[in-house]
XYZ file of C-alpha atoms in Angstrom:
449
model
C 22.700 -23.784 11.648
C 25.148 -23.240 14.599
C 28.173 -25.981 13.954
C 27.843 -25.761 18.111
C 24.961 -26.404 18.485
C 25.330 -30.606 20.122
C 21.782 -31.499 19.217
C 22.049 -29.513 15.910
C 24.998 -31.958 15.291
C 23.218 -34.553 16.623
C 20.582 -34.347 14.179
C 22.596 -33.414 10.995
C 24.041 -37.443 12.415
C 20.787 -38.841 11.694
C 19.516 -37.362 8.850
C 23.212 -38.178 7.023
C 22.547 -42.335 8.641
C 19.323 -42.141 5.861
C 18.706 -41.053 2.356
C 17.688 -37.400 1.973
C 16.603 -36.904 -1.399
C 15.496 -32.799 -0.977
C 15.893 -30.189 1.385
C 13.329 -27.361 1.579
C 14.966 -24.333 3.106
C 12.792 -21.426 4.051
C 15.975 -19.276 5.477
C 16.617 -15.738 3.809
C 19.480 -15.507 1.029
C 21.930 -13.819 3.334
C 21.411 -17.236 6.071
C 21.363 -19.659 3.488
C 24.500 -18.412 1.493
C 26.427 -18.115 4.640
C 29.674 -19.899 5.240
C 28.629 -22.389 8.136
C 24.322 -22.811 6.148
C 26.559 -24.092 2.963
C 29.070 -26.167 5.155
C 25.239 -28.018 6.361
C 24.928 -28.583 3.175
C 27.566 -29.384 1.664
C 27.344 -32.890 3.861
C 24.034 -33.728 1.562
C 26.107 -34.472 -1.648
C 22.418 -36.029 -2.982
C 20.484 -34.160 -1.966
C 18.079 -31.743 -4.089
C 17.741 -28.135 -2.515
C 14.610 -26.374 -3.105
C 15.244 -22.572 -1.869
C 11.922 -21.105 -1.074
C 13.526 -17.937 1.172
C 12.993 -14.272 0.769
C 15.644 -13.183 -2.221
C 15.844 -16.536 -3.465
C 12.634 -16.970 -5.158
C 11.985 -15.521 -8.562
C 10.629 -12.203 -8.343
C 6.444 -12.151 -10.448
C 3.646 -9.605 -10.529
C 1.183 -12.051 -9.236
C -2.062 -10.359 -10.106
C -1.709 -10.298 -13.451
C -5.496 -9.133 -13.984
C -4.720 -6.501 -11.589
C -1.445 -5.813 -13.908
C -3.789 -6.219 -17.138
C -5.998 -3.712 -16.340
C -3.365 -1.151 -15.152
C -2.078 -1.191 -18.626
C -4.704 -0.777 -20.759
C -5.467 2.144 -18.374
C -2.493 3.543 -19.080
C -2.930 2.897 -22.339
C -6.165 5.083 -22.523
C -5.696 7.821 -19.792
C -1.964 7.934 -19.126
C -1.889 10.792 -17.606
C -3.934 9.918 -14.981
C -2.455 5.852 -14.420
C 1.051 5.052 -14.865
C 2.816 2.140 -15.336
C 3.043 0.459 -12.236
C 6.246 -1.985 -11.479
C 6.051 -5.454 -12.517
C 9.596 -6.732 -13.236
C 9.829 -10.995 -13.502
C 13.155 -11.431 -12.551
C 15.304 -14.937 -11.970
C 17.222 -14.871 -8.067
C 20.143 -14.596 -8.255
C 22.417 -18.272 -8.396
C 23.897 -19.922 -4.657
C 26.910 -18.900 -4.425
C 28.267 -22.181 -3.497
C 26.077 -25.536 -4.209
C 25.718 -26.929 -7.834
C 23.520 -25.258 -9.892
C 21.976 -29.038 -10.814
C 21.188 -29.833 -7.557
C 19.467 -26.264 -7.146
C 15.910 -25.158 -7.870
C 14.684 -21.572 -6.655
C 11.272 -21.517 -5.793
C 8.051 -19.165 -7.773
C 4.372 -19.552 -6.990
C 2.601 -22.618 -8.005
C 5.630 -24.743 -8.301
C 4.998 -28.288 -6.993
C 7.387 -30.951 -5.970
C 6.416 -34.291 -6.723
C 6.998 -37.361 -4.514
C 5.777 -40.244 -7.144
C 5.500 -41.727 -9.439
C 9.123 -39.903 -9.405
C 10.575 -36.498 -6.739
C 11.090 -34.366 -9.187
C 9.981 -30.510 -9.560
C 6.532 -30.069 -11.204
C 6.512 -26.323 -13.552
C 3.057 -27.048 -16.054
C 1.122 -24.266 -13.712
C 3.701 -21.485 -12.474
C 3.478 -18.624 -14.671
C 4.377 -17.640 -17.368
C 6.920 -14.339 -17.893
C 5.337 -11.108 -17.837
C 4.878 -9.029 -20.596
C 3.597 -5.488 -20.764
C 3.467 -4.829 -24.072
C 0.955 -8.196 -24.461
C -1.671 -6.257 -22.065
C -2.202 -3.292 -24.094
C -2.946 -6.168 -26.735
C -6.320 -7.406 -24.966
C -9.540 -5.899 -25.509
C -10.468 -3.459 -22.273
C -12.266 -5.003 -19.551
C -13.912 -1.997 -18.578
C -17.278 -0.649 -19.653
C -17.921 1.605 -23.493
C -20.953 4.024 -24.047
C -21.155 4.905 -27.444
C -22.685 8.630 -25.353
C -20.143 11.188 -24.533
C -16.609 9.672 -22.570
C -17.269 11.299 -19.482
C -13.304 11.200 -18.832
C -10.944 13.040 -20.764
C -7.429 13.593 -21.359
C -6.606 15.505 -18.281
C -6.976 19.181 -19.885
C -8.053 21.847 -18.849
C -9.470 24.737 -19.915
C -8.578 28.347 -19.270
C -11.216 28.835 -17.116
C -10.647 26.015 -15.230
C -7.545 26.801 -14.267
C -8.308 30.892 -13.314
C -10.633 28.717 -10.418
C -7.694 27.152 -8.388
C -5.481 30.633 -8.433
C -2.334 30.495 -7.267
C -2.183 26.615 -6.792
C 0.170 25.128 -8.230
C 0.374 20.893 -9.468
C 3.098 20.625 -7.388
C 1.184 21.691 -4.380
C -0.094 18.038 -4.524
C -0.142 14.704 -6.363
C -3.443 12.221 -5.025
C -2.839 8.739 -5.750
C -5.118 6.173 -4.443
C -3.884 2.347 -3.475
C -7.116 1.372 -3.373
C -11.139 2.025 -3.846
C -12.898 -0.996 -3.354
C -14.818 -1.199 0.175
C -14.870 -4.674 3.148
C -12.656 -6.334 1.046
C -9.990 -6.198 -2.038
C -10.911 -8.451 -5.230
C -8.777 -8.943 -8.518
C -10.175 -5.384 -9.549
C -9.880 -2.764 -6.275
C -7.598 -2.808 -3.913
C -8.849 -1.588 -0.182
C -9.329 1.939 0.405
C -6.320 3.811 0.411
C -4.751 7.482 -0.386
C -1.611 9.100 -0.678
C -1.067 12.957 -1.117
C 1.647 12.583 -2.001
C 3.100 17.050 -1.353
C 6.639 16.329 -3.251
C 8.862 18.763 -0.852
C 6.779 18.843 2.097
C 6.020 14.896 2.474
C 3.133 12.987 1.827
C -0.150 11.461 3.199
C -1.771 8.759 3.496
C -5.599 8.595 4.366
C -6.848 5.052 5.541
C -4.131 2.018 5.272
C -5.851 -1.398 4.585
C -4.819 -3.768 3.262
C -2.178 -3.740 0.551
C -1.443 -0.231 1.474
C 2.722 -0.825 0.947
C 2.462 -2.709 -1.519
C 0.294 -0.933 -3.926
C 2.630 2.142 -3.322
C 5.956 -0.746 -4.113
C 4.209 -1.392 -7.208
C 3.885 2.838 -7.563
C 7.557 3.850 -7.051
C 9.658 0.362 -7.693
C 11.915 -1.068 -5.269
C 14.257 2.197 -6.596
C 12.020 4.874 -4.868
C 9.857 3.301 -2.253
C 12.183 3.745 0.491
C 12.504 7.504 0.182
C 8.664 7.616 -0.070
C 7.995 5.565 3.199
C 11.136 8.438 4.551
C 8.515 10.867 3.410
C 4.908 10.106 4.299
C 4.880 12.095 7.788
C 1.074 11.299 9.266
C -1.277 8.350 8.319
C -4.725 9.026 8.854
C -7.245 6.429 10.099
C -11.000 7.675 9.660
C -12.252 4.423 11.870
C -11.662 0.975 12.749
C -13.207 -0.923 10.116
C -11.217 -3.386 8.623
C -10.667 -2.880 5.927
C -8.972 0.507 6.470
C -6.394 0.325 8.427
C -5.398 -3.172 9.295
C -2.637 -2.546 6.329
C -0.875 0.033 8.789
C 0.843 -2.999 10.324
C 2.506 -4.105 7.370
C 3.037 -0.445 6.608
C 4.590 0.646 9.972
C 7.185 -2.370 9.583
C 8.513 -1.507 5.483
C 8.434 2.826 6.695
C 11.474 1.075 9.582
C 12.798 -0.906 7.659
C 13.388 1.687 4.577
C 14.427 3.833 7.592
C 17.209 1.703 8.521
C 18.720 1.470 5.547
C 18.752 4.993 4.261
C 20.659 5.673 7.941
C 23.206 2.878 6.768
C 23.463 4.699 3.225
C 23.655 8.380 5.351
C 27.188 8.312 7.543
C 27.772 11.551 7.742
C 24.238 12.572 9.522
C 23.795 12.778 13.145
C 21.857 9.030 13.921
C 19.681 11.211 16.918
C 18.893 14.200 14.885
C 17.707 11.269 12.199
C 15.741 9.276 14.299
C 13.567 12.407 15.387
C 12.974 13.565 11.278
C 11.579 9.996 10.648
C 9.109 9.815 13.207
C 5.406 9.949 11.370
C 1.898 10.882 13.371
C -0.693 8.358 13.089
C -4.439 10.370 14.124
C -7.293 7.943 14.326
C -10.017 6.790 17.077
C -8.261 6.495 20.225
C -9.180 2.367 20.833
C -6.315 2.534 17.601
C -3.460 3.732 20.308
C -4.027 0.824 22.157
C -3.255 -1.538 19.209
C -0.258 0.162 18.153
C 1.330 -0.126 21.293
C 0.423 -3.362 21.713
C 2.225 -4.546 18.387
C 5.327 -1.830 18.424
C 5.759 -3.320 22.047
C 6.009 -7.312 20.888
C 6.959 -6.659 17.406
C 10.293 -7.546 16.223
C 11.017 -6.413 12.299
C 13.322 -8.750 10.388
C 14.314 -7.769 7.061
C 16.364 -10.245 4.707
C 18.317 -7.470 2.828
C 19.166 -5.007 5.477
C 20.772 -9.098 7.021
C 20.183 -8.107 10.914
C 17.112 -7.373 13.832
C 15.973 -3.812 12.968
C 14.776 -4.105 16.853
C 11.154 -2.995 18.528
C 9.484 -0.252 16.539
C 7.511 1.424 19.285
C 9.727 4.650 18.337
C 9.051 5.531 14.891
C 5.528 6.926 15.838
C 3.383 9.323 17.582
C -0.665 9.060 17.934
C -2.987 11.717 18.492
C -7.101 11.198 18.635
C -9.877 12.667 16.285
C -10.629 14.405 19.641
C -7.738 15.588 19.285
C -7.209 17.068 16.071
C -10.563 18.837 15.886
C -8.713 21.686 17.480
C -5.358 21.271 16.840
C -2.993 22.303 20.204
C 0.297 24.757 19.055
C 2.348 21.238 19.182
C 0.682 19.393 16.768
C -0.389 22.387 14.376
C 3.375 23.205 14.207
C 4.216 19.738 13.810
C 2.153 19.879 10.577
C 3.194 22.943 9.722
C 6.578 22.118 9.291
C 6.968 19.135 8.252
C 4.013 19.535 5.554
C 2.956 23.484 5.482
C -0.398 22.777 6.968
C -1.181 26.204 7.998
C -4.883 24.326 8.828
C -6.433 20.724 9.584
C -9.151 19.637 11.591
C -11.645 17.103 11.996
C -15.153 16.597 10.863
C -17.309 13.875 12.754
C -20.161 11.316 10.045
C -22.585 9.426 10.194
C -21.196 6.079 9.754
C -19.700 3.350 12.573
C -18.278 4.888 16.111
C -15.979 7.288 16.012
C -16.229 7.572 12.088
C -14.485 11.312 10.965
C -13.153 12.495 8.097
C -10.794 15.133 8.009
C -9.771 18.789 6.078
C -6.698 20.360 5.153
C -5.223 23.344 4.034
C -1.413 24.194 2.951
C -0.150 27.539 3.069
C -0.659 28.221 -0.638
C -5.059 28.020 -0.548
C -4.747 24.181 -1.886
C -7.476 22.588 0.373
C -8.475 18.809 0.732
C -11.320 17.142 2.131
C -11.630 13.204 2.604
C -15.121 12.433 4.350
C -13.668 8.643 4.989
C -17.259 6.469 5.200
C -20.091 8.588 5.747
C -23.952 8.145 5.192
C -25.222 12.039 3.385
C -24.124 13.872 6.748
C -24.895 17.674 6.818
C -22.653 18.301 9.734
C -19.784 17.406 7.080
C -21.381 20.332 4.573
C -21.600 22.753 7.431
C -17.476 22.195 8.281
C -15.819 23.325 4.958
C -16.583 25.348 2.755
C -15.343 25.815 -1.124
C -12.472 22.837 -0.684
C -10.427 22.715 -4.097
C -10.773 18.902 -4.201
C -13.017 16.634 -2.266
C -12.993 13.150 -1.835
C -16.217 11.412 -0.777
C -17.404 7.871 -0.558
C -19.953 6.514 -3.525
C -20.294 3.193 -2.305
C -23.227 2.549 -4.297
C -25.132 3.663 -7.212
C -28.819 5.051 -7.020
C -30.207 2.130 -7.106
C -29.249 1.227 -3.678
C -30.590 3.860 -2.171
C -32.126 1.936 0.416
C -29.073 0.022 1.481
C -26.952 2.791 1.510
C -28.638 4.636 4.563
C -28.877 1.079 5.724
C -25.548 -0.073 6.194
C -24.573 4.395 6.641
C -22.903 4.682 3.637
C -23.200 7.406 0.179
C -25.018 6.496 -2.946
C -22.731 8.431 -6.183
C -25.835 11.248 -6.678
C -25.873 11.839 -2.437
C -22.275 12.149 -3.032
C -21.973 14.753 -5.681
C -25.062 16.629 -4.060
C -22.491 16.951 -0.659
C -20.009 18.449 -3.222
C -22.539 20.412 -5.049
C -23.674 21.976 -1.069
C -19.448 22.423 -0.122
C -19.514 24.434 -4.087
C -16.215 22.262 -3.676
C -14.362 22.883 -7.448
C -13.265 19.593 -7.815
C -14.740 16.356 -6.459
C -13.398 13.086 -6.728
C -15.301 9.527 -5.844
C -14.785 6.277 -4.336
C -14.325 3.764 -1.985
C -17.136 2.030 -4.108
C -18.736 -1.592 -3.389
C -17.201 -4.179 -4.639
C -20.179 -5.387 -7.106
C -18.767 -2.851 -9.420
C -16.210 -4.909 -10.350
C -15.698 -2.424 -13.362
C -17.008 0.657 -13.826
C -20.035 1.805 -12.201
C -23.657 2.822 -14.078
C -22.873 6.613 -15.566
C -25.770 7.633 -16.450
C -27.695 8.677 -14.339
C -24.459 11.147 -13.013
C -25.027 13.440 -16.138
C -26.538 16.314 -14.184
C -23.439 16.866 -11.925
C -21.135 16.280 -14.808
C -19.753 20.537 -14.517
C -18.292 18.571 -11.046
């Protein structure tokens, strides 16, 4: 709102001459609480004000099934499933407007026009209480047979086979384990590799990648986590593997700007150089990201400023260039993340689909298959990985469907792990036809992995 805008003043005059029962405000908090805007609102003494903008609404977890599911998993396996951020809080009151005249938006709020003009909260979600989730029956299949999942404790024999590799070398956080599209049980594919003091890597970035990171770390830690991520790997151009990268880049840009504003003692140009992130993917992704960077204007209500074009924040490398990283790239990988070896591996899926293999300075190695059918080339490209993350879109009953869609079954994924002599294997990228858990009976023969 601009007091000096004649057209706006004329518009306000027209409104004042008519009875305005309710005004809906879509602006963020720093706009709707600014003196000019408050002056504008004060002209409508008898009107109700409904605020729907960022930081003016109730902050609440919406996906209640997901929250319940995660809490149940935490109760059963606290080492593997930490609690997620689920704060449910009311917004701060508007500093200038009378409380009786102000309504703050929340999900499923209705504003009725007839028979009386009033808000209706009958469909709004109740205050979320994580403790109540643990009292509900687990949504996961229970079996009378021996449970394949233990409490995370390892035998001395298991520990010995990992050599000098330490627990703080790598933490693997699955932000999404579903394929094709999100569901209330599984998010789209995304994996965060937390390498602690050596930064982090995101492997694939399906929709909701940033949201999952936020739920994992909460508002107090998320900016530092985003700053620490030094590389994003996109295995191929299917939407469930890359459509979250735009939101991710935007939020990383906002996080870096907030951290830069808090850190006045550092040289700004040096900071910008340190903030650069490497994106590796099909060459077609580069054109999309360049177009995004050139046309996108980042705005953030918390920073209360326009953050400008985000084109400076990433460098791009194709899968082909990553197959044998040239010295500048290999130096970047070692300097930022202590990765001594890395290469892309072409796999059997869509056009330009690749997996990745990496080794850090202490010998901890990881292979990520991306999407692929059973792939001898992947097996031949790397052996004895510390961890193999392999897709398992279908169970063995759908082997023909898996072959038709160039995906793997659970047994094919485990057979690949056995052929590669992987020390550990983690299956992911499950079809949404398995909302809870695949049948495990046919995996008994592979339990050693």
